[in-house]
Amino acid sequence: MSRKDSSPVVPLLLLPLFLSFGRAYSCLEDPAEAYRLSGAVCRLTYPAAAVLNEKTTKVIEAAFQHARYPSMQGEKSLLLIGKVSFGLENLEIHNLSIGRSEFELVPGKGIALKISNVSAVFKGTIQYGYGSWLVNLAQSLDLEIESQIDLGINPRLYCGKGKVAADTSDCYLRFHKLRLHLQGDKEPNWLKKLFTDFITFTVKLVVKGQICKEINKLADILSDFIQDTAAHFLSDGDISVDISVTTAPAITANYIESYHKGLTNYNNTTSALNESAFHPSQLTEDRMLFFWFSDELFNPLIAAAHHDGRFHLNVSAGELSELLKTSLSNVTVDSIQTCLAGASAELRVWSSSVPHLRTFNTGSRVTAQACGELHCGGQGPPALFFETSVIVDVTASYSDKKLFLHGSPKKISVLQAEIPSQNKVLQDEAQVSFIKEAVEKVGIPKVLSVLQVEITRLLDKQGANLFDIIDPEVLPRDGFTVTKMDFGFPHHLLVDFLQKTLQ
């Protein structure tokens, strides 16, 4: 509802914080204190983690395939043989396959991840020599290394510089098989076998170091990607939301839960949040993903949208005539009928004060004041001006990738009504009642319909429609809103991420 090519940023109710990361903020040690300063909370339950784990193999494959294995050189004195020297170059991975991935949530720590039966062939070139003389190192021979590996990673989640960070240093590879063959020689003689057995020890160290390094790199890239995606998702134009975390995530055997500031940034100012109502008992474990939003997050967001001129709506004469065909019991004001007869007539409506939201178990109660002007074309004064105060209970739902808003007016007052072209204040009770009834039966439904379309458009613009959201529920509660859902993570999103990241 705007004169700009943008949409109102009232409830950005749905989707992904997904353990979103934020920027600089001191991490609190006391959970109760952190709850009090959290405007948004995300709970990811074990079934959701299982869905994400299904995609883990793709990330591990990318780590193996995109790891850069440095050239290796070494030498050693062996009994009877003398000095052995070698150099390995141009190692590349081929025929990669991964068996299965298993994980568990480790309470108070992080995630234990095990990738079993990673099979791969490394190919490259080798320069080597042994004995009392040295073979010309410029001579290269083909090299193949068969491997079968188990990979274990135990990321530790913690709060560092205001973001959820993952320490992946606890990374290990267990080699079930690592065999080096020269020039396709599958049955080397004892001398070559002695030599290749020596080299494989160095190869193990290098492969382990590079794979774990690449996994750590991908973890950092992925966290930055999630952070940027979440920040972008909750931003539009000059309005953004600071989702820095307030404390370390809570980890149980059944869920991971993160806590976020949820402060609105607008025109170089940041809102304050002093007394959030959050407590972990307000969320359950019966769905895959939960978002908890405080009213103290939404109200500054609504205020920023108001000050940014987002809550403006222009209705053409033709559309207004259709809307007024709604069964209204009161008599239409004569000046309105005359004005609407012209093709260039237009109704302009805007919020005249900052709307306020207060959520109860029955819905979010919105209190607002709005002004309207009916223009008949040309530069003259409007044919009608009015200002109203409304209180309406709004509930939200989301299905088929669309947001739906349902309104139930509780109180409507006409604060002012006049015909500026005649310098006349409307005092006739029937005419004032007509404006009041039109606001209730036509105005509020129209505004909500525009809001739901524009918010859906904004959600799509930010990528919410790319996720498979399953049976979402938006539950109003006393002072906060809970959104819970199941979801499917589209494979193509992970593929796109890896392609863009690892090009």
Coordinates of C-alpha atoms in Angstrom, one line a residue:
M1 CA 0.0 0.0 0.0
S2 CA 2.3 2.7 -1.2
R3 CA 3.0 5.3 -3.8
K4 CA 6.4 3.7 -4.2
D5 CA 7.3 0.5 -5.9
S6 CA 7.6 -1.2 -2.6
S7 CA 5.4 -2.9 -0.1
P8 CA 4.5 -2.4 3.6
V9 CA 6.8 -4.2 5.9
V10 CA 4.2 -5.1 8.5
P11 CA 4.3 -8.8 9.6
L12 CA 7.2 -10.4 7.7
L13 CA 5.8 -13.4 9.5
L14 CA 7.1 -16.2 7.5
L15 CA 10.5 -17.7 6.9
P16 CA 13.9 -17.9 7.0
L17 CA 15.8 -16.8 9.9
F18 CA 17.1 -20.4 9.9
L19 CA 19.6 -19.9 12.7
S20 CA 20.3 -16.6 11.1
F21 CA 23.5 -14.8 12.0
G22 CA 24.0 -11.2 13.0
R23 CA 26.7 -8.6 13.4
A24 CA 28.6 -7.2 16.3
Y25 CA 27.0 -7.5 19.7
S26 CA 28.2 -8.6 23.0
C27 CA 27.0 -12.1 23.8
L28 CA 25.2 -12.5 27.1
E29 CA 26.0 -15.3 29.5
D30 CA 22.7 -15.2 31.3
P31 CA 20.0 -16.9 29.2
A32 CA 17.2 -15.1 31.1
E33 CA 18.7 -11.7 30.3
A34 CA 19.1 -12.8 26.7
Y35 CA 15.5 -13.8 26.5
R36 CA 14.5 -10.4 27.7
L37 CA 16.4 -8.7 24.9
S38 CA 15.3 -11.1 22.1
G39 CA 12.7 -9.9 19.7
A40 CA 12.8 -13.1 17.5
V41 CA 13.6 -16.7 18.3
C42 CA 14.2 -19.6 15.9
R43 CA 13.8 -23.3 17.0
L44 CA 15.0 -26.0 14.5
T45 CA 13.9 -29.4 15.7
Y46 CA 15.5 -32.8 15.1
P47 CA 13.3 -33.7 12.1
A48 CA 14.3 -30.5 10.4
A49 CA 17.9 -31.2 11.1
A50 CA 17.4 -34.6 9.5
V51 CA 16.1 -33.0 6.3
L52 CA 19.1 -30.7 6.2
N53 CA 21.4 -33.6 6.8
E54 CA 20.1 -35.3 3.7
K55 CA 21.8 -32.5 1.8
T56 CA 25.1 -32.9 3.7
T57 CA 26.6 -35.4 1.2
K58 CA 26.4 -32.7 -1.5
V59 CA 28.4 -30.3 0.7
I60 CA 30.9 -33.1 1.5
E61 CA 31.3 -33.9 -2.1
A62 CA 31.9 -30.3 -2.9
A63 CA 34.6 -30.2 -0.1
F64 CA 36.4 -33.2 -1.7
Q65 CA 36.1 -32.0 -5.2
H66 CA 37.1 -28.4 -4.6
A67 CA 39.9 -29.0 -2.2
R68 CA 43.2 -27.9 -3.7
Y69 CA 45.9 -30.5 -2.9
P70 CA 49.4 -28.9 -2.8
S71 CA 52.4 -30.4 -4.4
M72 CA 54.2 -32.7 -1.9
Q73 CA 57.9 -33.4 -1.6
G74 CA 59.8 -35.6 0.8
E75 CA 62.7 -37.9 1.3
K76 CA 63.7 -40.6 3.8
S77 CA 66.6 -43.0 4.3
L78 CA 65.5 -46.7 4.1
L79 CA 67.5 -49.7 5.1
L80 CA 69.2 -51.4 2.1
I81 CA 67.7 -48.8 -0.3
G82 CA 69.4 -45.6 0.7
K83 CA 67.8 -42.2 0.3
V84 CA 64.3 -42.1 -1.2
S85 CA 63.1 -38.8 -2.7
F86 CA 59.7 -38.0 -4.3
G87 CA 57.5 -35.2 -5.5
L88 CA 53.7 -35.4 -6.0
E89 CA 51.9 -32.9 -8.3
N90 CA 48.6 -32.1 -9.9
L91 CA 46.5 -34.3 -7.6
E92 CA 42.8 -34.4 -8.7
I93 CA 39.9 -36.4 -7.4
H94 CA 37.9 -38.9 -9.6
N95 CA 35.1 -41.4 -9.1
L96 CA 33.9 -39.9 -5.9
S97 CA 31.0 -41.7 -4.1
I98 CA 29.6 -41.3 -0.5
G99 CA 27.9 -44.0 1.5
R100 CA 25.7 -42.5 4.2
S101 CA 25.6 -39.6 6.6
E102 CA 24.6 -39.8 10.2
F103 CA 24.2 -37.1 12.8
E104 CA 23.1 -36.4 16.3
L105 CA 22.5 -33.2 18.4
V106 CA 24.9 -33.0 21.3
P107 CA 23.2 -31.2 24.2
G108 CA 25.1 -28.0 25.2
K109 CA 27.8 -28.4 22.5
G110 CA 26.8 -28.8 18.9
I111 CA 26.4 -31.5 16.2
A112 CA 28.1 -34.8 15.7
L113 CA 28.3 -35.7 12.0
K114 CA 29.7 -38.9 10.5
I115 CA 30.1 -39.6 6.8
S116 CA 30.7 -43.2 6.1
N117 CA 32.4 -45.0 3.2
V118 CA 33.7 -42.1 1.1
S119 CA 35.3 -43.7 -1.9
A120 CA 37.5 -41.8 -4.3
V121 CA 40.5 -42.1 -6.6
F122 CA 43.2 -39.5 -6.7
K123 CA 45.2 -39.1 -9.9
G124 CA 48.3 -37.0 -10.5
T125 CA 52.0 -37.3 -11.4
I126 CA 55.0 -38.3 -9.4
Q127 CA 58.7 -37.6 -9.6
Y128 CA 60.8 -40.0 -7.6
G129 CA 64.1 -41.6 -7.0
Y130 CA 65.8 -44.1 -4.7
G131 CA 69.2 -45.7 -4.1
S132 CA 72.6 -44.1 -4.0
W133 CA 71.8 -42.1 -7.1
L134 CA 68.8 -39.9 -7.9
V135 CA 66.5 -40.3 -10.8
N136 CA 66.0 -37.1 -12.9
L137 CA 63.2 -35.3 -11.1
A138 CA 61.9 -33.8 -14.3
Q139 CA 60.7 -37.3 -15.3
S140 CA 57.0 -37.7 -14.4
L141 CA 55.1 -40.9 -14.0
D142 CA 51.3 -41.4 -13.7
L143 CA 49.9 -41.9 -10.3
E144 CA 46.7 -43.3 -8.9
I145 CA 45.7 -43.5 -5.2
E146 CA 42.6 -45.6 -4.3
S147 CA 41.0 -44.5 -1.0
Q148 CA 38.1 -45.5 1.2
I149 CA 37.5 -43.1 4.1
D150 CA 35.2 -42.4 7.0
L151 CA 34.8 -38.7 7.8
G152 CA 33.8 -37.3 11.2
I153 CA 33.0 -33.6 12.0
N154 CA 31.9 -32.3 15.4
P155 CA 30.9 -28.7 14.8
R156 CA 30.7 -26.7 18.1
L157 CA 28.2 -23.9 18.0
Y158 CA 28.9 -20.8 20.1
C159 CA 28.3 -17.1 20.3
G160 CA 31.1 -15.0 19.0
K161 CA 31.0 -11.3 18.2
G162 CA 27.2 -11.3 18.1
K163 CA 26.7 -14.2 15.7
V164 CA 26.3 -17.9 15.9
A165 CA 29.6 -19.4 15.0
A166 CA 30.7 -22.9 14.2
D167 CA 34.0 -24.3 15.2
T168 CA 34.8 -27.3 12.9
S169 CA 38.3 -27.9 14.1
D170 CA 37.2 -31.3 15.5
C171 CA 37.5 -33.0 12.1
Y172 CA 39.0 -36.4 11.4
L173 CA 39.5 -38.9 8.6
R174 CA 39.8 -42.6 9.1
F175 CA 41.3 -44.4 6.2
H176 CA 40.1 -47.9 5.5
K177 CA 42.1 -48.1 2.3
L178 CA 44.8 -45.9 0.8
R179 CA 46.8 -47.5 -2.0
L180 CA 49.2 -45.8 -4.4
H181 CA 49.8 -47.3 -7.8
L182 CA 52.4 -46.2 -10.3
Q183 CA 51.6 -46.2 -14.0
G184 CA 48.6 -48.4 -13.4
D185 CA 50.8 -51.0 -11.8
K186 CA 48.2 -52.9 -9.6
E187 CA 50.8 -55.5 -8.5
P188 CA 54.1 -53.7 -7.8
N189 CA 57.3 -55.5 -6.9
W190 CA 58.6 -55.4 -3.4
L191 CA 60.8 -52.3 -4.1
K192 CA 57.9 -50.3 -5.5
K193 CA 55.7 -51.4 -2.7
L194 CA 58.1 -50.3 -0.1
F195 CA 58.4 -47.0 -1.8
T196 CA 54.7 -46.5 -2.3
D197 CA 53.9 -47.5 1.3
F198 CA 56.2 -44.8 2.5
I199 CA 54.6 -42.1 0.3
T200 CA 51.0 -43.0 1.4
F201 CA 51.7 -41.9 4.9
T202 CA 52.5 -38.3 3.7
V203 CA 49.4 -38.5 1.4
K204 CA 47.2 -39.3 4.4
L205 CA 48.3 -36.2 6.2
V206 CA 47.9 -33.9 3.2
V207 CA 44.4 -35.3 2.2
K208 CA 43.2 -35.0 5.8
G209 CA 44.5 -31.4 6.2
Q210 CA 43.0 -30.2 2.9
I211 CA 39.6 -31.9 3.3
C212 CA 39.1 -30.5 6.8
K213 CA 40.4 -27.1 5.7
E214 CA 37.9 -27.1 2.8
I215 CA 35.0 -28.2 5.1
N216 CA 35.9 -25.3 7.5
K217 CA 35.9 -23.0 4.5
L218 CA 32.5 -24.2 3.3
A219 CA 31.1 -23.8 6.9
D220 CA 32.3 -20.2 7.0
I221 CA 30.9 -19.5 3.5
L222 CA 27.6 -21.1 4.4
S223 CA 27.2 -19.1 7.6
D224 CA 27.9 -15.9 5.7
F225 CA 25.4 -17.0 3.0
I226 CA 22.8 -17.6 5.7
Q227 CA 23.6 -14.3 7.4
D228 CA 23.4 -12.3 4.2
T229 CA 20.2 -14.2 3.1
A230 CA 18.4 -13.6 6.4
A231 CA 19.5 -9.9 6.5
H232 CA 18.3 -9.4 3.0
F233 CA 15.0 -11.2 3.7
L234 CA 14.2 -8.8 6.5
S235 CA 15.2 -5.7 4.5
D236 CA 13.4 -3.6 2.0
G237 CA 14.5 -0.2 0.8
D238 CA 15.7 1.9 3.8
I239 CA 14.2 -0.4 6.4
S240 CA 16.1 -3.4 7.8
V241 CA 16.1 -5.6 10.9
D242 CA 19.1 -6.3 13.0
I243 CA 19.0 -10.0 13.8
S244 CA 22.2 -10.2 15.8
V245 CA 22.1 -13.0 18.4
T246 CA 21.9 -12.1 22.1
T247 CA 23.4 -15.3 23.4
A248 CA 24.8 -18.7 22.4
P249 CA 22.2 -21.1 20.9
A250 CA 20.6 -23.6 23.1
I251 CA 21.2 -27.2 22.0
T252 CA 19.3 -30.2 23.3
A253 CA 18.9 -33.7 21.9
N254 CA 15.7 -32.5 20.2
Y255 CA 16.3 -29.0 18.9
I256 CA 18.6 -26.1 18.3
E257 CA 17.3 -22.7 19.3
S258 CA 18.8 -19.3 18.5
Y259 CA 17.9 -15.9 20.0
H260 CA 17.9 -12.6 18.0
K261 CA 17.7 -8.9 18.7
G262 CA 15.0 -8.1 16.1
L263 CA 15.7 -4.3 16.1
T264 CA 14.5 -2.1 13.3
N265 CA 17.0 0.1 11.5
Y266 CA 15.6 3.1 9.7
N267 CA 17.2 6.5 8.8
N268 CA 20.3 5.8 10.8
T269 CA 18.2 5.1 13.9
T270 CA 17.8 1.8 15.7
S271 CA 14.8 0.8 17.8
A272 CA 15.1 -0.4 21.3
L273 CA 13.7 -3.6 22.9
N274 CA 13.7 -3.8 26.6
E275 CA 11.3 -6.4 27.9
S276 CA 10.6 -9.3 25.6
A277 CA 8.1 -11.9 26.8
F278 CA 9.9 -14.9 25.5
H279 CA 10.4 -18.2 27.4
P280 CA 11.3 -21.6 25.9
S281 CA 8.1 -23.1 27.2
Q282 CA 6.2 -21.1 24.7
L283 CA 7.5 -23.3 21.9
T284 CA 6.9 -27.0 21.4
E285 CA 8.6 -29.7 19.4
D286 CA 5.8 -31.1 17.3
R287 CA 6.8 -29.3 14.1
M288 CA 10.1 -29.0 12.2
L289 CA 10.6 -25.2 12.4
F290 CA 9.4 -22.5 14.8
F291 CA 9.7 -18.7 14.6
W292 CA 8.7 -16.6 17.7
F293 CA 8.2 -12.8 17.1
S294 CA 7.6 -10.2 19.8
D295 CA 5.2 -7.4 19.4
E296 CA 8.2 -5.2 20.2
L297 CA 9.7 -6.3 16.9
F298 CA 6.7 -5.6 14.8
N299 CA 5.7 -2.1 16.2
P300 CA 9.0 -0.4 15.3
L301 CA 8.9 -2.1 11.9
I302 CA 5.3 -0.7 11.4
A303 CA 6.5 2.7 12.6
A304 CA 9.3 2.7 10.1
A305 CA 7.0 1.7 7.3
H306 CA 4.6 4.6 8.3
H307 CA 7.4 7.2 8.3
D308 CA 8.8 5.8 5.0
G309 CA 5.4 6.6 3.3
R310 CA 4.6 2.9 2.8
F311 CA 0.9 3.1 3.9
H312 CA -0.6 5.0 1.0
L313 CA -3.3 3.6 -1.3
N314 CA -4.8 5.1 -4.4
V315 CA -8.1 3.7 -5.7
S316 CA -9.4 4.6 -9.2
A317 CA -13.0 5.7 -9.9
G318 CA -13.9 2.5 -11.6
E319 CA -12.6 0.3 -8.8
L320 CA -14.2 2.5 -6.2
S321 CA -17.5 2.3 -7.9
E322 CA -17.3 -1.5 -7.9
L323 CA -16.4 -1.5 -4.2
L324 CA -19.3 0.8 -3.3
K325 CA -21.7 -1.7 -4.9
T326 CA -21.3 -3.5 -1.6
S327 CA -24.6 -3.5 0.2
L328 CA -24.5 -0.3 2.4
S329 CA -27.4 0.6 4.5
N330 CA -26.7 4.3 4.5
V331 CA -27.3 6.9 1.8
T332 CA -24.3 7.8 -0.4
V333 CA -23.1 11.4 0.0
D334 CA -24.2 13.3 -3.1
S335 CA -20.8 14.8 -3.8
I336 CA -19.3 11.3 -4.0
Q337 CA -21.9 10.1 -6.6
T338 CA -21.2 13.2 -8.7
C339 CA -17.4 12.9 -8.4
L340 CA -17.4 9.2 -9.3
A341 CA -19.3 9.9 -12.5
G342 CA -16.0 11.3 -13.9
A343 CA -13.4 8.9 -15.3
S344 CA -10.5 10.6 -13.6
A345 CA -11.8 10.4 -10.0
E346 CA -9.4 8.9 -7.5
L347 CA -9.6 8.1 -3.8
R348 CA -6.3 8.6 -1.9
V349 CA -5.9 7.0 1.5
W350 CA -3.0 7.1 3.9
S351 CA -2.1 6.5 7.6
S352 CA -2.2 9.8 9.5
S353 CA -0.5 8.4 12.6
V354 CA 1.7 5.5 13.5
P355 CA -0.4 2.3 13.7
H356 CA 0.0 0.2 16.8
L357 CA -0.2 -3.6 17.2
R358 CA -1.0 -5.6 20.3
T359 CA -1.3 -9.4 20.0
F360 CA -3.8 -11.5 22.0
N361 CA -4.8 -15.1 21.7
T362 CA -7.6 -14.1 19.3
G363 CA -5.4 -12.2 16.9
S364 CA -3.3 -9.0 16.5
R365 CA -5.3 -5.9 17.4
V366 CA -4.3 -3.0 15.2
T367 CA -5.1 0.6 16.2
A368 CA -4.7 3.1 13.4
Q369 CA -5.8 6.5 12.1
A370 CA -6.3 7.0 8.4
C371 CA -7.2 10.0 6.2
G372 CA -8.9 9.9 2.8
E373 CA -9.3 12.4 0.0
L374 CA -11.7 11.9 -3.0
H375 CA -10.4 13.8 -6.0
C376 CA -12.5 14.4 -9.1
G377 CA -9.6 15.3 -11.4
G378 CA -7.8 18.6 -12.0
Q379 CA -6.0 20.7 -9.5
G380 CA -9.0 21.8 -7.4
P381 CA -9.6 20.8 -3.8
P382 CA -10.9 17.3 -3.0
A383 CA -14.6 16.6 -3.2
L384 CA -14.4 14.9 0.2
F385 CA -11.9 14.7 3.0
F386 CA -12.3 12.4 6.1
E387 CA -10.2 11.1 9.0
T388 CA -11.1 7.9 10.8
S389 CA -9.9 6.0 13.8
V390 CA -10.1 2.2 13.5
I391 CA -9.5 -0.8 15.8
V392 CA -9.4 -4.1 14.0
D393 CA -8.4 -7.6 15.0
V394 CA -6.2 -9.2 12.3
T395 CA -5.3 -12.9 11.9
A396 CA -2.9 -14.3 9.3
S397 CA -2.5 -17.5 7.5
Y398 CA -0.2 -18.8 4.7
S399 CA -1.0 -21.4 2.1
D400 CA -0.2 -22.0 -1.5
K401 CA 2.8 -19.6 -1.1
K402 CA 0.4 -16.7 -0.4
L403 CA -0.2 -14.7 2.8
F404 CA -3.9 -14.1 3.8
L405 CA -5.0 -11.5 6.2
H406 CA -8.5 -11.7 7.9
G407 CA -9.9 -8.6 9.7
S408 CA -12.6 -8.2 12.2
P409 CA -13.4 -4.5 12.9
K410 CA -13.9 -3.7 16.6
K411 CA -14.4 0.0 16.6
I412 CA -14.6 2.7 13.9
S413 CA -14.9 6.4 14.6
V414 CA -15.1 9.3 12.1
L415 CA -12.9 12.0 13.5
Q416 CA -13.5 14.5 10.8
A417 CA -15.4 14.8 7.5
E418 CA -15.8 17.7 5.2
I419 CA -16.3 18.9 1.6
P420 CA -13.3 21.2 1.0
S421 CA -14.6 22.4 -2.3
Q422 CA -17.7 23.8 -0.5
N423 CA -15.8 24.6 2.7
K424 CA -18.5 22.5 4.5
V425 CA -18.1 20.2 7.5
L426 CA -20.3 17.1 7.2
Q427 CA -22.5 17.0 10.3
D428 CA -25.5 15.1 8.9
E429 CA -25.7 11.8 10.9
A430 CA -26.6 9.8 7.8
Q431 CA -23.7 11.1 5.8
V432 CA -21.2 10.5 8.6
S433 CA -22.7 7.0 9.1
F434 CA -22.2 6.3 5.4
I435 CA -18.5 7.1 5.7
K436 CA -18.2 4.9 8.8
E437 CA -20.0 2.0 7.2
A438 CA -17.9 2.4 4.0
V439 CA -14.7 2.2 6.0
E440 CA -15.9 -0.9 7.8
K441 CA -17.3 -2.8 4.9
V442 CA -15.2 -1.5 2.0
G443 CA -12.1 0.3 3.3
I444 CA -10.7 -2.2 5.8
P445 CA -11.2 -5.3 3.5
K446 CA -9.6 -3.4 0.6
V447 CA -6.6 -2.3 2.7
L448 CA -6.1 -5.9 4.0
S449 CA -6.4 -7.3 0.5
V450 CA -3.7 -4.9 -0.8
L451 CA -1.5 -5.7 2.2
Q452 CA -1.6 -9.4 1.7
V453 CA -0.8 -9.1 -2.0
E454 CA 2.1 -6.7 -1.3
I455 CA 3.5 -8.7 1.6
T456 CA 3.3 -11.9 -0.5
R457 CA 5.1 -10.1 -3.3
L458 CA 7.8 -9.0 -0.9
L459 CA 8.1 -12.5 0.5
D460 CA 8.5 -13.9 -3.1
K461 CA 11.0 -11.2 -3.9
Q462 CA 13.1 -12.3 -0.9
G463 CA 12.8 -16.0 -2.0
A464 CA 10.3 -17.5 0.4
N465 CA 8.4 -19.1 -2.5
L466 CA 11.5 -21.2 -3.3
F467 CA 11.0 -23.3 -0.1
D468 CA 8.6 -26.1 0.3
I469 CA 6.6 -24.8 3.2
I470 CA 4.2 -27.5 4.5
D471 CA 1.1 -26.7 6.6
P472 CA 2.3 -23.5 8.2
E473 CA 0.4 -22.1 11.2
V474 CA 0.4 -18.5 12.5
L475 CA -0.6 -18.5 16.1
P476 CA -1.3 -15.2 17.9
R477 CA -0.5 -15.2 21.6
D478 CA -0.4 -12.6 24.4
G479 CA 2.3 -10.2 23.3
F480 CA 3.9 -12.4 20.6
T481 CA 3.2 -14.5 17.5
V482 CA 4.4 -18.0 16.8
T483 CA 4.8 -19.4 13.3
K484 CA 5.4 -23.1 13.0
M485 CA 5.7 -25.3 10.0
D486 CA 7.3 -28.3 8.3
F487 CA 9.4 -27.8 5.2
G488 CA 11.2 -29.5 2.4
F489 CA 14.6 -28.1 1.4
P490 CA 14.7 -28.0 -2.4
H491 CA 17.7 -29.7 -3.8
H492 CA 18.2 -27.0 -6.5
L493 CA 18.8 -24.3 -3.9
L494 CA 21.8 -26.2 -2.4
V495 CA 23.1 -26.9 -5.9
D496 CA 22.8 -23.2 -6.9
F497 CA 24.5 -22.2 -3.6
L498 CA 27.4 -24.6 -4.2
Q499 CA 27.8 -23.6 -7.9
K500 CA 27.8 -19.9 -7.1
T501 CA 30.1 -20.3 -4.1
L502 CA 32.7 -22.6 -5.6
Q503 CA 33.0 -21.3 -9.1

